[in-house]
PDB file of C-alpha atoms in Angstrom:
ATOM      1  CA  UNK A   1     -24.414  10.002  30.320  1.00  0.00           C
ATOM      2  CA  UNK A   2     -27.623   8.751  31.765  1.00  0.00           C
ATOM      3  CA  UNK A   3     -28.067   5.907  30.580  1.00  0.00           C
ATOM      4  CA  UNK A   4     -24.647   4.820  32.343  1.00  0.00           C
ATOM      5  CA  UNK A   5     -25.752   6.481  35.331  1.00  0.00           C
ATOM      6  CA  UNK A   6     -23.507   9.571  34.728  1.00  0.00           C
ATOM      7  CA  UNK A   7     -24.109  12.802  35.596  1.00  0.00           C
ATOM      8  CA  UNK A   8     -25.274  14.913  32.561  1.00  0.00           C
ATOM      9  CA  UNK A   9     -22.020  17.759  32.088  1.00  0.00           C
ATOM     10  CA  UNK A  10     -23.603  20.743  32.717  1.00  0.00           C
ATOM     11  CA  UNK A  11     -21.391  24.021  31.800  1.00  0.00           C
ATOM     12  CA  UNK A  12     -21.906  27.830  33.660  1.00  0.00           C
ATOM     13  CA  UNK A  13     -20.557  30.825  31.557  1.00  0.00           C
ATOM     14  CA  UNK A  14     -17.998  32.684  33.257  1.00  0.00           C
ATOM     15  CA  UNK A  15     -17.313  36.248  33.788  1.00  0.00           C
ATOM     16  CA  UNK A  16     -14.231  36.240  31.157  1.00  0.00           C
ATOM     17  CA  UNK A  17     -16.649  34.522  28.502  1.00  0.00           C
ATOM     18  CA  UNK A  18     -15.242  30.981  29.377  1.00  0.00           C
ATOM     19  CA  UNK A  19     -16.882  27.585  31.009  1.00  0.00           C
ATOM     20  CA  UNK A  20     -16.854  25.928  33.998  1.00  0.00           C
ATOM     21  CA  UNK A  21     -18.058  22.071  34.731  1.00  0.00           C
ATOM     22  CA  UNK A  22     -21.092  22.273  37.605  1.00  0.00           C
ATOM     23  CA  UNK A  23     -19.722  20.400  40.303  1.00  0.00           C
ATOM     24  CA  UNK A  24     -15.824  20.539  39.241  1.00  0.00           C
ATOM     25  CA  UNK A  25     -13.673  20.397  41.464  1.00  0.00           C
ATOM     26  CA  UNK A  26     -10.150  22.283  41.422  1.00  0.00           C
ATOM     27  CA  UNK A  27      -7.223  19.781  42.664  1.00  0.00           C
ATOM     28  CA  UNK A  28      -3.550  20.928  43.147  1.00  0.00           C
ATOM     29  CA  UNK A  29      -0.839  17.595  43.031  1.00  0.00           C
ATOM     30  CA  UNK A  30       1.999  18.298  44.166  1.00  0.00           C
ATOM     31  CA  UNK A  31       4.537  15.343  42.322  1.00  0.00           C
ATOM     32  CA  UNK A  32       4.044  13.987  38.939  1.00  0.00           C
ATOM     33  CA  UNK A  33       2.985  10.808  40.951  1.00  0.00           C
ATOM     34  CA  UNK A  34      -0.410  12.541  42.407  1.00  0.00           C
ATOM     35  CA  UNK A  35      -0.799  14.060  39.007  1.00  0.00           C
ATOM     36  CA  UNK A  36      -0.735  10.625  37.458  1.00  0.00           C
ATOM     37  CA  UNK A  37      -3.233   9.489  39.520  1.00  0.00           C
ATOM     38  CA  UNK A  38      -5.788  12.269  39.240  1.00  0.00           C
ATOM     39  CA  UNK A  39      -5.641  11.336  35.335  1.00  0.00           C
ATOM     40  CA  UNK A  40      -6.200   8.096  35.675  1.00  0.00           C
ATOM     41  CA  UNK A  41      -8.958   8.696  38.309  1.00  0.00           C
ATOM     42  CA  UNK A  42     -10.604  10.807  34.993  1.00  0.00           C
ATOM     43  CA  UNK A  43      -9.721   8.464  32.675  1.00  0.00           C
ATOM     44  CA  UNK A  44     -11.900   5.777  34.501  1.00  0.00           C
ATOM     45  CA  UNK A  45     -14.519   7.828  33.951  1.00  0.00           C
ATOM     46  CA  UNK A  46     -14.540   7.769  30.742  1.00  0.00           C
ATOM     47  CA  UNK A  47     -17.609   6.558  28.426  1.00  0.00           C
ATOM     48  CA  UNK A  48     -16.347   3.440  26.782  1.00  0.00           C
ATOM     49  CA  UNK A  49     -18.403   0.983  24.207  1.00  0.00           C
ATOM     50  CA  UNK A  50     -16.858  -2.197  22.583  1.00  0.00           C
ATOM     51  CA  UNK A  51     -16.397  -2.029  18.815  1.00  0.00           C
ATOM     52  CA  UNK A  52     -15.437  -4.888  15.702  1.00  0.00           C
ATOM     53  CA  UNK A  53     -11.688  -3.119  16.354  1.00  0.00           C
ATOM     54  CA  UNK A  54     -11.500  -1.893  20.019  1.00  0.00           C
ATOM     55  CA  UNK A  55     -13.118  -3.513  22.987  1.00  0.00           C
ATOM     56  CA  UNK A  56     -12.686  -0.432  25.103  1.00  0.00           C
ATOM     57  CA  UNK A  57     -13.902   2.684  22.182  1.00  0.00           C
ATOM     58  CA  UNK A  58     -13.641   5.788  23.692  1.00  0.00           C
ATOM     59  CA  UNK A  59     -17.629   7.085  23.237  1.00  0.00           C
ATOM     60  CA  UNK A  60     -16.932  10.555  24.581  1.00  0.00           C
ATOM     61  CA  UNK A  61     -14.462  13.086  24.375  1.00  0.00           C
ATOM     62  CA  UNK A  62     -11.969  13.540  27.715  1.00  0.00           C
ATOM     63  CA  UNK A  63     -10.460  17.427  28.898  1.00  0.00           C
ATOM     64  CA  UNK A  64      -7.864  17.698  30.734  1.00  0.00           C
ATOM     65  CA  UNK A  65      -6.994  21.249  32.034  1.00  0.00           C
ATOM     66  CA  UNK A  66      -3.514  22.198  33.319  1.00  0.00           C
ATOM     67  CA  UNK A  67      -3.137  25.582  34.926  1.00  0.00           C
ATOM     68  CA  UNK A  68       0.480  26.594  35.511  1.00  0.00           C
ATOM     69  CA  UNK A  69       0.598  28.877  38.547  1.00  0.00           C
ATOM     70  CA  UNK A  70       3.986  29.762  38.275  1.00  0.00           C
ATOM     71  CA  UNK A  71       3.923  31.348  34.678  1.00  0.00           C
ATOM     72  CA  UNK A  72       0.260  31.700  34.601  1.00  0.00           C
ATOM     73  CA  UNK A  73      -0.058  29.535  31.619  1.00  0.00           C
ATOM     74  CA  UNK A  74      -2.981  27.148  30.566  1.00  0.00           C
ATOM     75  CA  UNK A  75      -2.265  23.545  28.995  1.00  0.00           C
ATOM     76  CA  UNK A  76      -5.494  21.730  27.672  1.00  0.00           C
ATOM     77  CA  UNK A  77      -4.967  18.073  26.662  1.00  0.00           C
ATOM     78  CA  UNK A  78      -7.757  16.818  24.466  1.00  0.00           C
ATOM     79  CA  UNK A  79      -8.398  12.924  23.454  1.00  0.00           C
ATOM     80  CA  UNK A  80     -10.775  13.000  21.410  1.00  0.00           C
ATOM     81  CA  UNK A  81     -13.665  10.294  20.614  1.00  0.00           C
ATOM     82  CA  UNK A  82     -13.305   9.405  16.824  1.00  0.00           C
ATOM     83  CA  UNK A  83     -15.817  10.122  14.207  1.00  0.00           C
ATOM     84  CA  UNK A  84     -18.262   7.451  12.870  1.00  0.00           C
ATOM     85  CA  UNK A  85     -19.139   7.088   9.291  1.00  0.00           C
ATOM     86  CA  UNK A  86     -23.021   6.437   8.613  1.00  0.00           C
ATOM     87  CA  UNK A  87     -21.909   3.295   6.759  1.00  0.00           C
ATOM     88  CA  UNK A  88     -19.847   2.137  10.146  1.00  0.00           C
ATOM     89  CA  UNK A  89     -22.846   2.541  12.392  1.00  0.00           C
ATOM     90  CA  UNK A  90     -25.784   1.185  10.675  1.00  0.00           C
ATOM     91  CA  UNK A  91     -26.199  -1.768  12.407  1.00  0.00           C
ATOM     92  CA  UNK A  92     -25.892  -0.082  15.703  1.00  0.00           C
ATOM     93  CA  UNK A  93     -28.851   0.321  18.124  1.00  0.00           C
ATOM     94  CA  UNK A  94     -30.875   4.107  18.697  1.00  0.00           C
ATOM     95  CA  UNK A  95     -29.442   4.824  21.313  1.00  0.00           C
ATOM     96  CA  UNK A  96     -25.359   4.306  19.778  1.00  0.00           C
ATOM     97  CA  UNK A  97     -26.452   5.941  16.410  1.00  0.00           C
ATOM     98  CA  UNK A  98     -27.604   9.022  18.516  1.00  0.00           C
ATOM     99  CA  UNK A  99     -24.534   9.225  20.182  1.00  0.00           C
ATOM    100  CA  UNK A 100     -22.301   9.004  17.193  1.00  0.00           C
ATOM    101  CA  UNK A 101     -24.408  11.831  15.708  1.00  0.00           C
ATOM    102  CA  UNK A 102     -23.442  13.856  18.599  1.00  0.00           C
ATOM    103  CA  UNK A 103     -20.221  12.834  18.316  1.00  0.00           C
ATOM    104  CA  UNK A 104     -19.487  14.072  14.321  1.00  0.00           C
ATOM    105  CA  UNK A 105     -21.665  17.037  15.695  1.00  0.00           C
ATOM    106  CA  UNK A 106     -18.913  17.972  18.423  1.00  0.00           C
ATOM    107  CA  UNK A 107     -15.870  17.702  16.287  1.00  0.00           C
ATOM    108  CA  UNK A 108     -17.395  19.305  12.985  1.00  0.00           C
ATOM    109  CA  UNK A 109     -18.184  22.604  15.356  1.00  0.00           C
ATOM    110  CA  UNK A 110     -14.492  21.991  16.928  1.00  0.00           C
ATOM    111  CA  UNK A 111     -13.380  22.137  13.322  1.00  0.00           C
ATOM    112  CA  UNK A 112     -15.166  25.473  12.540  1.00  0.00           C
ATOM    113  CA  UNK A 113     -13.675  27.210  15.734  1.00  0.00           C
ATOM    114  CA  UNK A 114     -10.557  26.206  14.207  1.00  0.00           C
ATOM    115  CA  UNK A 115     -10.686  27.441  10.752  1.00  0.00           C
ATOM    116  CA  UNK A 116     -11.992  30.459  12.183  1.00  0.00           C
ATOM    117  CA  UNK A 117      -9.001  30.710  14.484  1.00  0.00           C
ATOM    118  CA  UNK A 118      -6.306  29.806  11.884  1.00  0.00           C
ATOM    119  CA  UNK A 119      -8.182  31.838   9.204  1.00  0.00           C
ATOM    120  CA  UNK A 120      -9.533  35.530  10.931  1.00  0.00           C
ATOM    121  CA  UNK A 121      -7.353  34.865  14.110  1.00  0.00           C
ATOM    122  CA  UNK A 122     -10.083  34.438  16.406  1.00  0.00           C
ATOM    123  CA  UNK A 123     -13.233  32.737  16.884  1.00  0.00           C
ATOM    124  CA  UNK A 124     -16.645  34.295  17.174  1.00  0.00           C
ATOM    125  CA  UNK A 125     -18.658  33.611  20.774  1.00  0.00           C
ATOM    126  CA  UNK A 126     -21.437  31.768  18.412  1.00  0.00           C
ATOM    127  CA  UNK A 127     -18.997  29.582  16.925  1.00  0.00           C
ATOM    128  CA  UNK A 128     -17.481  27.910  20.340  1.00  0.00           C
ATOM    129  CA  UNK A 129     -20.976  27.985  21.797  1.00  0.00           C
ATOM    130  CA  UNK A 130     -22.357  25.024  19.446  1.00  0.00           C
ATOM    131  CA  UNK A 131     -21.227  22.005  21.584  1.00  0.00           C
ATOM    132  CA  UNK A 132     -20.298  21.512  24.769  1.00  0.00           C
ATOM    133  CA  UNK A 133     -16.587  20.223  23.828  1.00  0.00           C
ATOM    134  CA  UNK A 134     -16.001  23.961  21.815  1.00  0.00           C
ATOM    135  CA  UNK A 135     -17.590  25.728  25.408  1.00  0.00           C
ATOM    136  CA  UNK A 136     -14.972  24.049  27.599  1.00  0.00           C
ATOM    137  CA  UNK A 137     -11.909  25.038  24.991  1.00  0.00           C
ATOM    138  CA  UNK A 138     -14.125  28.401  25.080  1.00  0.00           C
ATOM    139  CA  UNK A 139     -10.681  29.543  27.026  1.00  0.00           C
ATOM    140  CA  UNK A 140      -8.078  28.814  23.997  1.00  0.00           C
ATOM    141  CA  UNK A 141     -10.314  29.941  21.684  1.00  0.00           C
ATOM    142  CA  UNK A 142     -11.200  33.621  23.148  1.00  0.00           C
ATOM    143  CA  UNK A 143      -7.139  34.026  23.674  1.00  0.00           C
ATOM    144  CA  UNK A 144      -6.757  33.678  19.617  1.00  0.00           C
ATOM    145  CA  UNK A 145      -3.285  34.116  18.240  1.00  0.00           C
ATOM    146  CA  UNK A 146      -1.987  33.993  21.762  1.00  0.00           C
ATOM    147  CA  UNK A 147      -2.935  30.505  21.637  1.00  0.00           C
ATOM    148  CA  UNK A 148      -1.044  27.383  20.180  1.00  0.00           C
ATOM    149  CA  UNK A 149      -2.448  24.469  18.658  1.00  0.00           C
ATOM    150  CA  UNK A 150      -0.523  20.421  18.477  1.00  0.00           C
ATOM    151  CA  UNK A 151      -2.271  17.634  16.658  1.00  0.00           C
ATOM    152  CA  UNK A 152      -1.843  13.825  16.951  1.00  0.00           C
ATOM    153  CA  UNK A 153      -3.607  11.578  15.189  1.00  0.00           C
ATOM    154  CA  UNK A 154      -3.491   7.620  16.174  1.00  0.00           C
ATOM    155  CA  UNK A 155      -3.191   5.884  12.965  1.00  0.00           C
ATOM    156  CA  UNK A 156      -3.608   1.587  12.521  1.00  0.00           C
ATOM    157  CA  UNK A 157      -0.903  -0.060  10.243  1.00  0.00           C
ATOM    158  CA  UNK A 158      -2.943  -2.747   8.756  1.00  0.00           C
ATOM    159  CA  UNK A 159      -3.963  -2.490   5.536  1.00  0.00           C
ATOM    160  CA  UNK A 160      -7.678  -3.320   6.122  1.00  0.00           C
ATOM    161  CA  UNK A 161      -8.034  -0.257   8.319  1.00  0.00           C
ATOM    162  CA  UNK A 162      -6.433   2.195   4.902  1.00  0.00           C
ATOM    163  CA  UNK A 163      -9.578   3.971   4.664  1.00  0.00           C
ATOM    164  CA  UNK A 164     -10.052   4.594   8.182  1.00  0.00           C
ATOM    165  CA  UNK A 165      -6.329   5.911   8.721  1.00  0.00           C
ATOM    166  CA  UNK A 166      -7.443   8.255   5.388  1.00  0.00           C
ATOM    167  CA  UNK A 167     -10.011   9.826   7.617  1.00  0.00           C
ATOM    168  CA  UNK A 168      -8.317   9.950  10.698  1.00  0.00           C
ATOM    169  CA  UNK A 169      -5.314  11.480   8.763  1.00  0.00           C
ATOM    170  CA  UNK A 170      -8.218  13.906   7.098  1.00  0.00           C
ATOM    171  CA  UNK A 171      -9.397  15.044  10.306  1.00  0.00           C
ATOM    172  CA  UNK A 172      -6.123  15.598  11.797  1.00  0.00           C
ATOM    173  CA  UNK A 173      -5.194  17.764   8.704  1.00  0.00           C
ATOM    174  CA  UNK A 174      -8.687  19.649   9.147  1.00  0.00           C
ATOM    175  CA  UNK A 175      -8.025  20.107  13.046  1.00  0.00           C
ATOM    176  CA  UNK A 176      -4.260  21.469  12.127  1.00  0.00           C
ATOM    177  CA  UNK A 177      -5.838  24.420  10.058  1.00  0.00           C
ATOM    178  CA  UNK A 178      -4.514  22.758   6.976  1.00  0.00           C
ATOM    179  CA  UNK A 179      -8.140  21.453   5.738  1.00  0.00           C
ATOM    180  CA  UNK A 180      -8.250  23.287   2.532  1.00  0.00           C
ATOM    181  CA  UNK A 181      -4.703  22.514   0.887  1.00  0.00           C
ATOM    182  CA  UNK A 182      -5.094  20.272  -1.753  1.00  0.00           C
ATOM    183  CA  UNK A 183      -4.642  15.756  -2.212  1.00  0.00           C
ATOM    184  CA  UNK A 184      -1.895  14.928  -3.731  1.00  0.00           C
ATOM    185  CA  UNK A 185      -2.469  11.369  -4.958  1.00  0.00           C
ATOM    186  CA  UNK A 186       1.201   9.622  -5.960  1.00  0.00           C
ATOM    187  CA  UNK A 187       1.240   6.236  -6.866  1.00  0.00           C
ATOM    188  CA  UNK A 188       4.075   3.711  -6.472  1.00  0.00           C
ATOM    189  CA  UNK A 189       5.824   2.141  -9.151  1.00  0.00           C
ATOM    190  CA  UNK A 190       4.704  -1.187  -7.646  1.00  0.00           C
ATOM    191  CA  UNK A 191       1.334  -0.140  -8.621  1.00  0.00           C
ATOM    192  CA  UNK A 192       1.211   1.835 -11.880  1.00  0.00           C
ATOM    193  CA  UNK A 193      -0.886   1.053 -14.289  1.00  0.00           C
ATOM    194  CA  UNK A 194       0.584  -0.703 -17.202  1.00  0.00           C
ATOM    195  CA  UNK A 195       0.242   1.070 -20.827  1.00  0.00           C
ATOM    196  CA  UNK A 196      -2.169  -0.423 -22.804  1.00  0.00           C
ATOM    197  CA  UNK A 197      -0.795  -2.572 -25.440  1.00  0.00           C
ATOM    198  CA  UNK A 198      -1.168  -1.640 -29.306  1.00  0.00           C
ATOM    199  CA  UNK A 199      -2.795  -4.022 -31.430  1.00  0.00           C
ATOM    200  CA  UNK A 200      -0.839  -5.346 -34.321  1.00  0.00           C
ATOM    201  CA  UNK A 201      -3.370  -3.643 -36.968  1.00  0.00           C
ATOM    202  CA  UNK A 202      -2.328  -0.483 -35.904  1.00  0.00           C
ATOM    203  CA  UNK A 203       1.505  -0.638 -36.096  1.00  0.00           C
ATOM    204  CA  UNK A 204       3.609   1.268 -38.186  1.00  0.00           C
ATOM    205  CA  UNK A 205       5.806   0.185 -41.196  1.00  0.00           C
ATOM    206  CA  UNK A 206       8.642   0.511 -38.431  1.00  0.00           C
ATOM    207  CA  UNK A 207       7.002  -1.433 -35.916  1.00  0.00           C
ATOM    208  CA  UNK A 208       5.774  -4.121 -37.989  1.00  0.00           C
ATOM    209  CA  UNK A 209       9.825  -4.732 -38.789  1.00  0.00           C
ATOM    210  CA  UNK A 210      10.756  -4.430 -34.983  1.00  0.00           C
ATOM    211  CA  UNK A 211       8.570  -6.980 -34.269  1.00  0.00           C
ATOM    212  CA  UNK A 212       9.711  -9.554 -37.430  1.00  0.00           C
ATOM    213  CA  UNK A 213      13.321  -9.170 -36.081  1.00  0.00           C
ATOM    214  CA  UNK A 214      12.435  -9.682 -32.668  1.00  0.00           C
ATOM    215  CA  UNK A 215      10.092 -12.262 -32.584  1.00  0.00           C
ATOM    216  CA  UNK A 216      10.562 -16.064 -31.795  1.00  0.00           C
ATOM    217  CA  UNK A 217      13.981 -15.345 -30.918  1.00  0.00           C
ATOM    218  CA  UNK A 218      15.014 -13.809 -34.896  1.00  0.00           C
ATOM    219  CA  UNK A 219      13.914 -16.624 -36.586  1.00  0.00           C
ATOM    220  CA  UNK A 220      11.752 -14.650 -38.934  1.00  0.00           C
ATOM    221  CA  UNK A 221      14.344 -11.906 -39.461  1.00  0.00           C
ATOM    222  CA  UNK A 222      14.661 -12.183 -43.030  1.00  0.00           C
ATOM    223  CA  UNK A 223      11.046 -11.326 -43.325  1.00  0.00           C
ATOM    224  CA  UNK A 224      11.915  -7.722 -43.389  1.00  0.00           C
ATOM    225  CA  UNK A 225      13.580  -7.965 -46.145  1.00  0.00           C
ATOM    226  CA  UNK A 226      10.869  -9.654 -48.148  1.00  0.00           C
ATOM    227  CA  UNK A 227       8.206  -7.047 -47.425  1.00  0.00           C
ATOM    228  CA  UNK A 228       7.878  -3.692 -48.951  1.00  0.00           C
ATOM    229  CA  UNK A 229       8.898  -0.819 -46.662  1.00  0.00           C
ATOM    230  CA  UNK A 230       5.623   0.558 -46.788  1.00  0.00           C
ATOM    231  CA  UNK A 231       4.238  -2.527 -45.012  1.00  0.00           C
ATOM    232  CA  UNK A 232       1.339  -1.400 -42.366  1.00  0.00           C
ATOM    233  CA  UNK A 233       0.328  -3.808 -39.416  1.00  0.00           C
ATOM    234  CA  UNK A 234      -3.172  -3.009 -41.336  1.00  0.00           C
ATOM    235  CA  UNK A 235      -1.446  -5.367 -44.213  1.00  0.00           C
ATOM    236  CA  UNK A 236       0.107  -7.734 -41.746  1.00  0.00           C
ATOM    237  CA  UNK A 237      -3.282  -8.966 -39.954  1.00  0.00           C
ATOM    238  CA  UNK A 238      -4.504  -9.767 -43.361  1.00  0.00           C
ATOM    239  CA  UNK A 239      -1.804 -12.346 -44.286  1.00  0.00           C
ATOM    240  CA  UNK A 240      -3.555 -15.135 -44.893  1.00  0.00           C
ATOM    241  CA  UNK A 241      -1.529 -18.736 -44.054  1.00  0.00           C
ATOM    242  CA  UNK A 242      -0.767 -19.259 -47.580  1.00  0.00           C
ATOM    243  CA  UNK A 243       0.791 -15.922 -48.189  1.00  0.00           C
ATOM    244  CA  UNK A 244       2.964 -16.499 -45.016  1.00  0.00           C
ATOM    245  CA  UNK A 245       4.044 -19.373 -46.339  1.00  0.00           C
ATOM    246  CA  UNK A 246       4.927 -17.881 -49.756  1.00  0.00           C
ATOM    247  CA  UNK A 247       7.199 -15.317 -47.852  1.00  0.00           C
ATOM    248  CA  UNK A 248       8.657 -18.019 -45.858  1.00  0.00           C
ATOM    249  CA  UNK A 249      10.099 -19.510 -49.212  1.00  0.00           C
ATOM    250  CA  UNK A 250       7.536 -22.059 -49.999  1.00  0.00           C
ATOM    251  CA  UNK A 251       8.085 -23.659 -46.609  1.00  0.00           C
ATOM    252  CA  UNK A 252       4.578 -25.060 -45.423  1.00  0.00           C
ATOM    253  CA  UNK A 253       5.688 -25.686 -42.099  1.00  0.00           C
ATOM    254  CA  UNK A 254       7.619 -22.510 -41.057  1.00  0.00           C
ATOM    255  CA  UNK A 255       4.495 -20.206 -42.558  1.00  0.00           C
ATOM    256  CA  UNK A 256       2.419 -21.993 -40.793  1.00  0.00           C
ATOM    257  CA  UNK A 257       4.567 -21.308 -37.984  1.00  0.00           C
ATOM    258  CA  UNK A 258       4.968 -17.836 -38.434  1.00  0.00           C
ATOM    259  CA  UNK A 259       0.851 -17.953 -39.100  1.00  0.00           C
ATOM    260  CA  UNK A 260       0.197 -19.108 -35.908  1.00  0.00           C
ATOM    261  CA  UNK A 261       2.512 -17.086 -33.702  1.00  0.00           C
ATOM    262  CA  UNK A 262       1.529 -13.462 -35.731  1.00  0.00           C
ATOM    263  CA  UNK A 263      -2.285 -14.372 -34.510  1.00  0.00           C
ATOM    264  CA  UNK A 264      -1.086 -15.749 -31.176  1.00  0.00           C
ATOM    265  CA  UNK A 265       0.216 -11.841 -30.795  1.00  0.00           C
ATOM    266  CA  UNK A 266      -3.613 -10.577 -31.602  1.00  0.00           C
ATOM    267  CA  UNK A 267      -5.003 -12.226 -29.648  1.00  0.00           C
ATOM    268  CA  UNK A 268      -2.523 -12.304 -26.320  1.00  0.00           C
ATOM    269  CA  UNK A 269      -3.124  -7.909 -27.001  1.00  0.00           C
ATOM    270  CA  UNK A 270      -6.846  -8.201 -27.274  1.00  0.00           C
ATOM    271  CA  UNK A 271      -7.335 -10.182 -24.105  1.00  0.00           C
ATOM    272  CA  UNK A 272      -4.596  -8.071 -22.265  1.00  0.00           C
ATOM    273  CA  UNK A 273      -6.715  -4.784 -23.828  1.00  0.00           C
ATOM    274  CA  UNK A 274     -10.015  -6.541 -22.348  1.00  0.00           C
ATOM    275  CA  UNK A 275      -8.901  -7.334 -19.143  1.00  0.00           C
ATOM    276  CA  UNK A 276      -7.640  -3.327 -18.627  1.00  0.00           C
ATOM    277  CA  UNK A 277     -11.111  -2.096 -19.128  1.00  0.00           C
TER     278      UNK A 277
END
């Protein structure tokens, strides 16, 4: 990148329809010690930019290409830079918002050569053409089938980064071939949504005696028995405090008891019905 006084990558076509780096260089280690350090030699130069959650944000994608001279094989190891949401990069200057564009721009056309190559079992020469990451996979993606494909996606554990791991998890998903199955969305039992409670006026006859046996511990039990059986919770949200007393015997303090708890029960459903909304 220029403006960190990196060469720009420049890419020559091959004669097998594949790309080569200007300027590469071809090294042969010999021990897993001299291939270490040619890595970490590449890794160094690596675009990096700090970020609110990593001071070291990879800010361009990093190829590394493995030929296998004894069984002729090719292994291509791929890290690549993560996507940016417009939301995520608002704040940032030109210049970063630029290269985040680029960025989503490289991995949506990496995406395509994919579903192309899961989908039709190879990948058209215009579709690994359209960014410069595709050209230098140009290699897996002209031997179609033949080629193999691993994803690993780095995910956080905190639960402030959930909708980030979503995307990452998203993209890995897309990059696997598997972009078009369908969300399943399960929710724990620790997190259900409660039913909404009925209100008293709508009970049954059979509800409305449930709830006289059950409530305040039984102590209104025998109400059931002074009711008619055809008693709605329509009927019961009209008592009015001197009826309750009436069925309470004549006792001015238990109806007024029952009274009070019966509208304590409206209105404890009608703020709990409220508050679900």
């Amino acid at each position: 990148r220029r403006h960190n006084l990196r060469p720009e990558l420049r890419l020559q076509q091959q004669g097998d329809g594949s790309y080569a780096a200007d300027g590469a260089a071809d090294l042969y280690p010999s021990t897993p010690e001299e291939l270490c350090t040619v890595m970490e030699m590449a890794q160094s130069r690596r675009a990096t930019s700090a970020t609110d959650a990593n001071s070291v944000s990879s800010r361009s994608h990093a190829v590394c290409s493995l030929r296998l001279c004894q069984s002729d094989g090719h292994l291509m190891l791929v890290d690549c830079a993560g996507t940016e949401r417009k939301k995520d990069s608002m704040f940032h200057s030109k210049e970063r918002q630029q290269e985040g564009a680029e960025i989503n721009a490289s991995l949506h056309a990496l995406k395509e050569c994919i579903r192309h190559l899961t989908t039709e079992k190879r990948v058209p020469s215009h579709a690994y053409r359209a960014s410069s990451l595709t050209k230098v996979l140009a290699d897996a993606f002209i031997r179609g089938s033949r080629a193999r494909l691993a994803v690993v996606c780095t995910a956080a554990p905190c639960a402030t980064d959930t909708e980030h791991t979503i995307a990452t998890l998203r993209m890995g998903m897309s990059l696997g071939g598997r972009g078009n199955e369908k969300e399943e969305k399960q929710l724990l039992d620790l997190v259900q949504k409660k039913p909404r409670l009925v209100h008293p006026k709508q009970w049954t006859p059979e509800q409305v005696l449930d709830w006289l046996v059950a409530v305040n511990g039984g102590q209104f039990r025998d109400l059931a028995d002074a009711i008619p059986s055809n008693f709605t919770g329509q009927m019961l949200v009209r008592l009015t405090e001197n009826r309750c007393v009436q069925l309470c015997g004549g006792s001015e303090r238990r109806g007024r008891k029952f009274f009070d708890i019966l509208h304590e029960e409206i209105h404890r459903v009608e703020v709990s019905r409220k508050a679900s909304h």
